[in-house]
Amino acid sequence: MRLPRPHLPTRRHVATPVGVDFGGSGIKGAPVDVQAGKFAADRVRIPTPQPSTPQRVAEVLVDLLAQLPDAEGPVGVTVPGVVRRGVVGSAANIDQSWIGTDADALFSRATGRTVRTVNDADAAGLAEVRFGAARGQSGLVIVTTLGTGIGSAFVHDGVLVPNSELGHLEVDGANAEARAANSAREREDLSWEEWAARLTRYYRTVEKLFSPDLIVVGGGVSKHSESFLPLVEIDTPIVPAKLRNKAGIIGAALYVS
Ligand code: BGC
């Protein structure tokens, strides 16, 4: 009797990568279809531990991956600080113990998986350029995120130049994010007009220094973009981000793919 021929896959199976977004209040992750720029399964969220030290975040990462048992691919993780070859170099709005931590090594050891760490705004930038508001844009795209701090991504013809850190530009003698981040708007109870005037000063500095072709504005507040973006008076086209709170997860997965 002849046995049926085994089914041979025509393509090598490539495990779906997981993107994880480490934010101030939640650590969120999902498997990502990096061809389509979409979550491949539902997102999982675990509250960020306080203080969010590297060790405690590594423990949360282990728990989070355990809730995504079908996602076996490599893991990309965002960190709100400078990241060079996996080592965190700054901690403006996170626990100081991150500075000097080899996050790639720590997370890979804790999870037994391949983990690569990327700056949060750089991840958002990759996602917006590939699938969001800057899709198809040539030249220099600068993606900024307005949140607790100001994050930035520099993407030239689709290639990321990491760790641009434009939130720390000096504008009017001050650290830009201290005056123009969304946290400054909330803290000082600024009207949209008042905040837009500060954003104008900030983005004018950015356009003078870097001559971008397009500026994308992300961060949670970008869902209210119609209240403040039309009031920002600069020469460069400036548009709201499209992927909203999915950008970090999708970008982290792109980074590790
Ligand atoms: C940090 C950046 C980060 C941004 C947004 C800034 O304070 O220096 O690395 O991308 O906040 O989280």
Coordinates of N, CA, C and O in Angstrom, one line a residue, residues 78-167:
T78 N 9.7 48.8 23.0 CA 10.0 50.2 23.0 C 10.5 50.6 24.4 O 10.0 50.1 25.4
V79 N 11.4 51.6 24.5 CA 11.8 52.2 25.8 C 11.8 53.7 25.5 O 12.3 54.2 24.5
P80 N 11.2 54.5 26.5 CA 11.3 56.0 26.3 C 12.6 56.6 26.6 O 12.7 57.5 27.5
G81 N 13.6 56.2 26.0 CA 15.0 56.7 26.2 C 15.9 56.3 25.0 O 15.5 55.6 24.2
V82 N 17.1 56.9 25.0 CA 18.1 56.6 24.0 C 18.4 55.1 24.1 O 18.6 54.6 25.2
V83 N 18.5 54.4 23.0 CA 18.9 53.0 23.0 C 19.9 52.7 21.9 O 19.7 53.0 20.8
R84 N 21.1 52.4 22.4 CA 22.2 52.1 21.4 C 22.6 50.6 21.5 O 23.1 50.3 22.6
R85 N 22.5 49.9 20.5 CA 22.8 48.4 20.5 C 22.2 47.8 21.8 O 22.9 47.0 22.4
G86 N 21.0 48.1 22.1 CA 20.3 47.5 23.2 C 20.6 48.1 24.6 O 19.9 47.8 25.5
V87 N 21.5 49.0 24.6 CA 21.9 49.6 25.9 C 21.2 51.0 26.1 O 21.3 51.8 25.2
V88 N 20.4 51.1 27.2 CA 19.7 52.4 27.4 C 20.6 53.5 27.8 O 21.4 53.3 28.7
G89 N 20.5 54.6 27.2 CA 21.5 55.7 27.5 C 20.9 56.9 28.1 O 21.7 57.8 28.5
S90 N 19.6 57.0 28.3 CA 19.0 58.2 29.0 C 17.7 57.8 29.6 O 17.1 56.8 29.3
A91 N 17.3 58.6 30.6 CA 16.0 58.3 31.3 C 15.4 59.6 31.8 O 15.2 59.8 33.0
A92 N 14.9 60.4 30.8 CA 14.3 61.7 31.2 C 13.1 61.5 32.0 O 12.8 62.3 32.9
N93 N 12.2 60.5 31.6 CA 10.9 60.4 32.3 C 10.7 59.0 32.8 O 9.6 58.6 33.0
I94 N 11.8 58.2 33.0 CA 11.7 56.9 33.6 C 12.7 56.7 34.7 O 13.5 57.6 34.9
D95 N 12.6 55.6 35.4 CA 13.5 55.3 36.5 C 14.9 55.4 36.1 O 15.3 54.9 35.1
Q96 N 15.7 56.1 36.9 CA 17.1 56.4 36.5 C 18.0 55.1 36.4 O 19.0 55.1 35.7
S97 N 17.5 54.0 37.0 CA 18.3 52.8 37.0 C 18.3 52.2 35.6 O 19.1 51.2 35.3
W98 N 17.5 52.7 34.6 CA 17.6 52.3 33.2 C 18.9 52.6 32.6 O 19.4 52.0 31.7
I99 N 19.5 53.7 33.0 CA 20.7 54.2 32.3 C 21.9 53.2 32.5 O 22.2 52.8 33.6
G100 N 22.4 52.8 31.3 CA 23.5 51.8 31.3 C 23.0 50.4 31.3 O 23.8 49.4 31.1
T101 N 21.6 50.2 31.4 CA 21.1 48.8 31.4 C 21.2 48.2 29.9 O 20.7 48.9 29.0
D102 N 21.7 47.0 29.8 CA 21.6 46.3 28.5 C 20.3 45.6 28.4 O 20.1 44.5 28.9
A103 N 19.3 46.4 27.9 CA 17.9 45.9 27.9 C 17.8 44.7 27.0 O 17.0 43.8 27.3
D104 N 18.5 44.7 25.9 CA 18.4 43.5 25.0 C 18.8 42.2 25.8 O 18.1 41.2 25.7
A105 N 19.9 42.3 26.5 CA 20.4 41.1 27.2 C 19.5 40.8 28.3 O 19.2 39.6 28.5
L106 N 19.1 41.8 29.1 CA 18.2 41.5 30.3 C 16.9 40.8 29.8 O 16.5 39.8 30.4
F107 N 16.2 41.4 28.8 CA 14.9 40.9 28.3 C 15.1 39.5 27.7 O 14.2 38.6 27.8
S108 N 16.2 39.3 26.9 CA 16.4 38.0 26.2 C 16.6 37.0 27.3 O 16.1 35.9 27.2
R109 N 17.4 37.3 28.3 CA 17.7 36.3 29.4 C 16.4 35.9 30.1 O 16.1 34.8 30.3
A110 N 15.6 37.0 30.4 CA 14.4 36.8 31.2 C 13.3 35.9 30.5 O 12.6 35.1 31.0
T111 N 13.2 36.2 29.1 CA 12.2 35.5 28.4 C 12.6 34.3 27.6 O 11.8 33.5 27.1
G112 N 13.9 34.1 27.4 CA 14.4 33.0 26.6 C 14.2 33.2 25.1 O 14.2 32.3 24.3
R113 N 13.9 34.5 24.7 CA 13.5 34.8 23.3 C 14.5 35.8 22.8 O 15.3 36.5 23.6
T114 N 14.5 36.0 21.5 CA 15.3 37.1 20.9 C 14.5 38.4 21.2 O 13.4 38.5 20.7
V115 N 15.1 39.3 21.9 CA 14.4 40.6 22.2 C 15.3 41.7 21.8 O 16.5 41.7 22.1
R116 N 14.7 42.7 21.0 CA 15.5 43.9 20.7 C 14.7 45.1 21.1 O 13.5 45.2 20.9
T117 N 15.5 46.0 21.7 CA 14.9 47.2 22.3 C 15.1 48.4 21.4 O 16.1 48.6 20.8
V118 N 14.1 49.3 21.3 CA 14.1 50.5 20.4 C 13.5 51.7 21.1 O 12.6 51.5 21.9
N119 N 14.0 52.8 20.9 CA 13.4 54.1 21.4 C 11.9 54.1 21.0 O 11.6 53.8 19.8
D120 N 11.0 54.6 21.9 CA 9.6 54.6 21.6 C 9.2 55.4 20.4 O 8.4 55.0 19.6
A121 N 9.8 56.6 20.3 CA 9.4 57.4 19.1 C 10.0 56.9 17.8 O 9.3 57.0 16.8
D122 N 11.1 56.2 17.9 CA 11.7 55.6 16.7 C 10.8 54.5 16.2 O 10.6 54.4 15.0
A123 N 10.2 53.7 17.1 CA 9.3 52.7 16.8 C 8.0 53.3 16.1 O 7.6 52.9 15.0
A124 N 7.5 54.4 16.7 CA 6.3 55.0 16.1 C 6.7 55.6 14.7 O 5.8 55.5 13.8
G125 N 7.9 56.1 14.6 CA 8.3 56.6 13.3 C 8.3 55.6 12.2 O 7.8 55.7 11.1
L126 N 8.9 54.4 12.6 CA 9.0 53.3 11.6 C 7.6 52.9 11.1 O 7.3 52.7 9.9
A127 N 6.7 52.8 12.1 CA 5.3 52.4 11.8 C 4.6 53.4 10.9 O 3.9 53.1 10.0
E128 N 4.7 54.7 11.3 CA 4.0 55.8 10.5 C 4.5 55.9 9.1 O 3.8 56.2 8.2
V129 N 5.8 55.7 8.9 CA 6.4 55.8 7.6 C 6.0 54.6 6.7 O 5.6 54.7 5.6
R130 N 6.0 53.4 7.4 CA 5.6 52.2 6.6 C 4.1 52.1 6.3 O 3.7 51.7 5.2
F131 N 3.3 52.4 7.3 CA 1.9 52.1 7.2 C 1.0 53.2 7.5 O -0.3 53.1 7.4
G132 N 1.5 54.4 8.0 CA 0.6 55.4 8.5 C 0.6 56.7 7.7 O 0.7 56.7 6.5
A133 N 0.7 57.8 8.5 CA 0.6 59.1 7.9 C 1.7 59.5 6.9 O 1.5 60.5 6.1
A134 N 2.8 58.9 7.0 CA 4.0 59.3 6.1 C 4.2 58.2 5.0 O 5.3 58.3 4.4
R135 N 3.3 57.3 4.9 CA 3.5 56.3 3.9 C 3.7 56.9 2.5 O 3.0 57.8 2.1
G136 N 4.7 56.4 1.8 CA 5.0 56.9 0.4 C 5.7 58.3 0.4 O 6.0 58.8 -0.7
Q137 N 6.0 58.8 1.5 CA 6.7 60.2 1.5 C 8.2 59.9 1.4 O 8.8 59.2 2.1
S138 N 8.8 60.6 0.4 CA 10.2 60.5 0.2 C 10.9 61.6 1.0 O 10.2 62.5 1.5
G139 N 12.2 61.6 1.0 CA 13.0 62.6 1.7 C 12.9 62.4 3.2 O 12.8 61.3 3.7
L140 N 13.0 63.5 3.9 CA 13.1 63.4 5.4 C 11.7 63.6 6.1 O 11.1 64.6 5.9
V141 N 11.3 62.6 6.8 CA 10.1 62.6 7.6 C 10.6 62.7 9.1 O 11.4 62.0 9.5
I142 N 10.0 63.7 9.8 CA 10.2 63.7 11.3 C 8.9 63.4 11.9 O 7.9 64.1 11.7
V143 N 8.9 62.4 12.7 CA 7.7 62.0 13.5 C 8.0 62.4 14.9 O 9.0 62.1 15.5
T144 N 7.1 63.2 15.5 CA 7.2 63.6 16.9 C 6.0 63.0 17.7 O 4.9 62.9 17.2
T145 N 6.3 62.7 18.9 CA 5.2 62.2 19.8 C 5.1 63.2 21.0 O 6.1 63.5 21.6
L146 N 3.9 63.7 21.2 CA 3.6 64.7 22.2 C 3.0 64.0 23.4 O 1.8 63.6 23.3
G147 N 3.7 63.7 24.4 CA 3.1 63.0 25.6 C 3.7 63.6 26.9 O 3.7 64.8 27.0
T148 N 4.2 62.7 27.8 CA 4.9 63.2 29.0 C 6.1 64.0 28.5 O 6.4 65.1 29.1
G149 N 6.8 63.4 27.6 CA 8.0 64.1 27.0 C 7.6 64.4 25.5 O 6.5 64.2 25.1
I150 N 8.7 64.8 24.7 CA 8.5 64.9 23.3 C 9.5 63.9 22.7 O 10.7 64.0 23.0
G151 N 9.0 62.9 21.9 CA 9.8 62.0 21.3 C 10.0 62.3 19.8 O 9.1 63.0 19.3
S152 N 11.0 61.8 19.2 CA 11.2 62.1 17.7 C 11.8 61.0 17.0 O 12.6 60.2 17.6
A153 N 11.4 60.9 15.7 CA 12.1 59.9 14.8 C 12.4 60.6 13.6 O 11.6 61.4 13.0
F154 N 13.6 60.3 13.1 CA 14.2 60.8 11.8 C 14.1 59.7 10.8 O 14.9 58.7 11.0
V155 N 13.4 59.8 9.8 CA 13.4 58.7 8.8 C 13.6 59.3 7.4 O 12.8 60.2 6.9
H156 N 14.7 59.0 6.8 CA 15.1 59.5 5.5 C 14.9 58.4 4.4 O 15.6 57.4 4.5
D157 N 14.1 58.7 3.4 CA 13.8 57.7 2.4 C 13.6 56.3 3.0 O 14.1 55.3 2.5
G158 N 12.8 56.2 4.1 CA 12.5 55.0 4.7 C 13.5 54.4 5.7 O 13.3 53.4 6.3
V159 N 14.6 55.1 5.8 CA 15.7 54.6 6.7 C 15.7 55.4 8.0 O 15.8 56.6 8.0
L160 N 15.6 54.7 9.1 CA 15.6 55.4 10.4 C 17.0 55.7 10.8 O 17.9 54.9 10.8
V161 N 17.2 57.0 11.3 CA 18.4 57.4 12.0 C 18.0 57.5 13.4 O 17.3 58.5 13.8
P162 N 18.4 56.6 14.3 CA 17.8 56.5 15.6 C 18.3 57.5 16.6 O 19.3 58.2 16.4
N163 N 17.5 57.7 17.7 CA 17.9 58.5 18.8 C 18.1 60.0 18.5 O 19.0 60.6 19.0
S164 N 17.2 60.5 17.7 CA 17.4 62.0 17.4 C 17.0 62.9 18.5 O 17.6 64.0 18.6
E165 N 16.2 62.5 19.5 CA 16.0 63.2 20.7 C 15.7 64.7 20.6 O 16.2 65.5 21.3
L166 N 14.8 65.0 19.6 CA 14.5 66.4 19.4 C 13.6 67.0 20.5 O 13.4 68.2 20.5
G167 N 13.1 66.2 21.4 CA 12.4 66.8 22.6 C 13.3 67.6 23.5 O 12.8 68.4 24.3

